Amino acid sequence: MFGKIKRLRQQGRRLSDREIGAAQATEGEVRVYGLGNSIVASVSDRNAQVGAPLLPDLYEVRLITMNGAGMLLKGEERPQGDTGPAYVQEWSVRVSD
């Protein structure tokens, strides 16, 4: 599904409503899939056949709430190569055409 995504946390800390409102949304193709025993959400450029993700993947992702064309996904954001700590992350997703 294509949508506009806003990250609601920075290194696990929940951003204020003002910070979230001022943040630029990332537009891309949201995919949720199984990887081993984990569920992963990723965002990529809908026009790219292969490419780097637009946001770090969310692992152990869960759908928290859904309302109309909006949804809240929550999971664990891990650094590239699994080096360093993982943080709780939430995505506010507004689905569009």
GROMACS .gro file of C-alpha atoms in nm:
model
   97
    1MET     CA    1   0.000   0.000   0.000
    2PHE     CA    2   0.118   0.353  -0.071
    3GLY     CA    3   0.110   0.612   0.203
    4LYS     CA    4   0.262   0.900   0.394
    5ILE     CA    5   0.454   0.789   0.700
    6LYS     CA    6   0.564   0.991   1.002
    7ARG     CA    7   0.800   0.848   1.263
    8LEU     CA    8   0.663   0.926   1.610
    9ARG     CA    9   0.977   0.848   1.813
   10GLN     CA   10   1.345   0.935   1.809
   11GLN     CA   11   1.574   0.678   1.974
   12GLY     CA   12   1.272   0.545   2.164
   13ARG     CA   13   1.155   0.886   2.297
   14ARG     CA   14   0.803   0.985   2.193
   15LEU     CA   15   0.805   1.315   2.003
   16SER     CA   16   0.578   1.598   2.111
   17ASP     CA   17   0.266   1.675   1.907
   18ARG     CA   18   0.440   1.993   1.786
   19GLU     CA   19   0.747   1.797   1.670
   20ILE     CA   20   0.530   1.540   1.494
   21GLY     CA   21   0.323   1.810   1.324
   22ALA     CA   22   0.637   1.988   1.200
   23ALA     CA   23   0.804   1.667   1.075
   24GLN     CA   24   0.817   1.596   0.702
   25ALA     CA   25   0.622   1.282   0.604
   26THR     CA   26   0.799   1.012   0.403
   27GLU     CA   27   0.597   0.898   0.101
   28GLY     CA   28   0.644   0.542  -0.012
   29GLU     CA   29   0.522   0.187  -0.052
   30VAL     CA   30   0.456   0.023   0.287
   31ARG     CA   31   0.506  -0.353   0.296
   32VAL     CA   32   0.442  -0.585   0.591
   33TYR     CA   33   0.580  -0.939   0.565
   34GLY     CA   34   0.702  -1.235   0.765
   35LEU     CA   35   1.075  -1.291   0.809
   36GLY     CA   36   1.150  -1.605   1.009
   37ASN     CA   37   0.959  -1.572   1.335
   38SER     CA   38   0.924  -1.195   1.302
   39ILE     CA   39   0.684  -0.960   1.122
   40VAL     CA   40   0.861  -0.672   0.946
   41ALA     CA   41   0.733  -0.344   0.799
   42SER     CA   42   0.936  -0.156   0.538
   43VAL     CA   43   0.896   0.159   0.329
   44SER     CA   44   1.044   0.190  -0.018
   45ASP     CA   45   1.010   0.407  -0.327
   46ARG     CA   46   0.710   0.271  -0.517
   47ASN     CA   47   0.882   0.336  -0.852
   48ALA     CA   48   1.211   0.163  -0.767
   49GLN     CA   49   1.253  -0.203  -0.856
   50VAL     CA   50   1.535  -0.245  -0.604
   51GLY     CA   51   1.668   0.015  -0.368
   52ALA     CA   52   1.749   0.123  -0.020
   53PRO     CA   53   1.459   0.157   0.223
   54LEU     CA   54   1.331   0.511   0.281
   55LEU     CA   55   1.305   0.445   0.657
   56PRO     CA   56   1.469   0.186   0.883
   57ASP     CA   57   1.261  -0.134   0.891
   58LEU     CA   58   1.032  -0.206   1.187
   59TYR     CA   59   1.070  -0.553   1.340
   60GLU     CA   60   0.813  -0.733   1.557
   61VAL     CA   61   0.565  -0.486   1.411
   62ARG     CA   62   0.206  -0.468   1.538
   63LEU     CA   63  -0.099  -0.280   1.416
   64ILE     CA   64  -0.203  -0.070   1.716
   65THR     CA   65  -0.504   0.114   1.576
   66MET     CA   66  -0.677   0.186   1.248
   67ASN     CA   67  -0.915   0.471   1.168
   68GLY     CA   68  -1.036   0.541   0.814
   69ALA     CA   69  -0.727   0.581   0.593
   70GLY     CA   70  -0.492   0.605   0.893
   71MET     CA   71  -0.314   0.345   1.101
   72LEU     CA   72  -0.055   0.326   1.376
   73LEU     CA   73   0.220   0.064   1.352
   74LYS     CA   74   0.453  -0.005   1.644
   75GLY     CA   75   0.769  -0.210   1.641
   76GLU     CA   76   1.141  -0.220   1.703
   77GLU     CA   77   1.383  -0.012   1.497
   78ARG     CA   78   1.726  -0.173   1.471
   79PRO     CA   79   2.044  -0.008   1.346
   80GLN     CA   80   2.203  -0.121   1.017
   81GLY     CA   81   2.385  -0.450   1.066
   82ASP     CA   82   2.233  -0.497   1.415
   83THR     CA   83   2.514  -0.292   1.571
   84GLY     CA   84   2.404  -0.088   1.868
   85PRO     CA   85   2.079  -0.078   2.062
   86ALA     CA   86   1.730  -0.125   1.917
   87TYR     CA   87   1.458   0.130   1.995
   88VAL     CA   88   1.080   0.129   2.010
   89GLN     CA   89   0.940   0.311   1.705
   90GLU     CA   90   0.588   0.402   1.593
   91TRP     CA   91   0.476   0.497   1.244
   92SER     CA   92   0.169   0.701   1.172
   93VAL     CA   93   0.060   0.588   0.825
   94ARG     CA   94  -0.191   0.776   0.611
   95VAL     CA   95  -0.285   0.546   0.321
   96SER     CA   96  -0.329   0.714  -0.018
   97ASP     CA   97  -0.362   0.617  -0.384
   0.00000   0.00000   0.00000
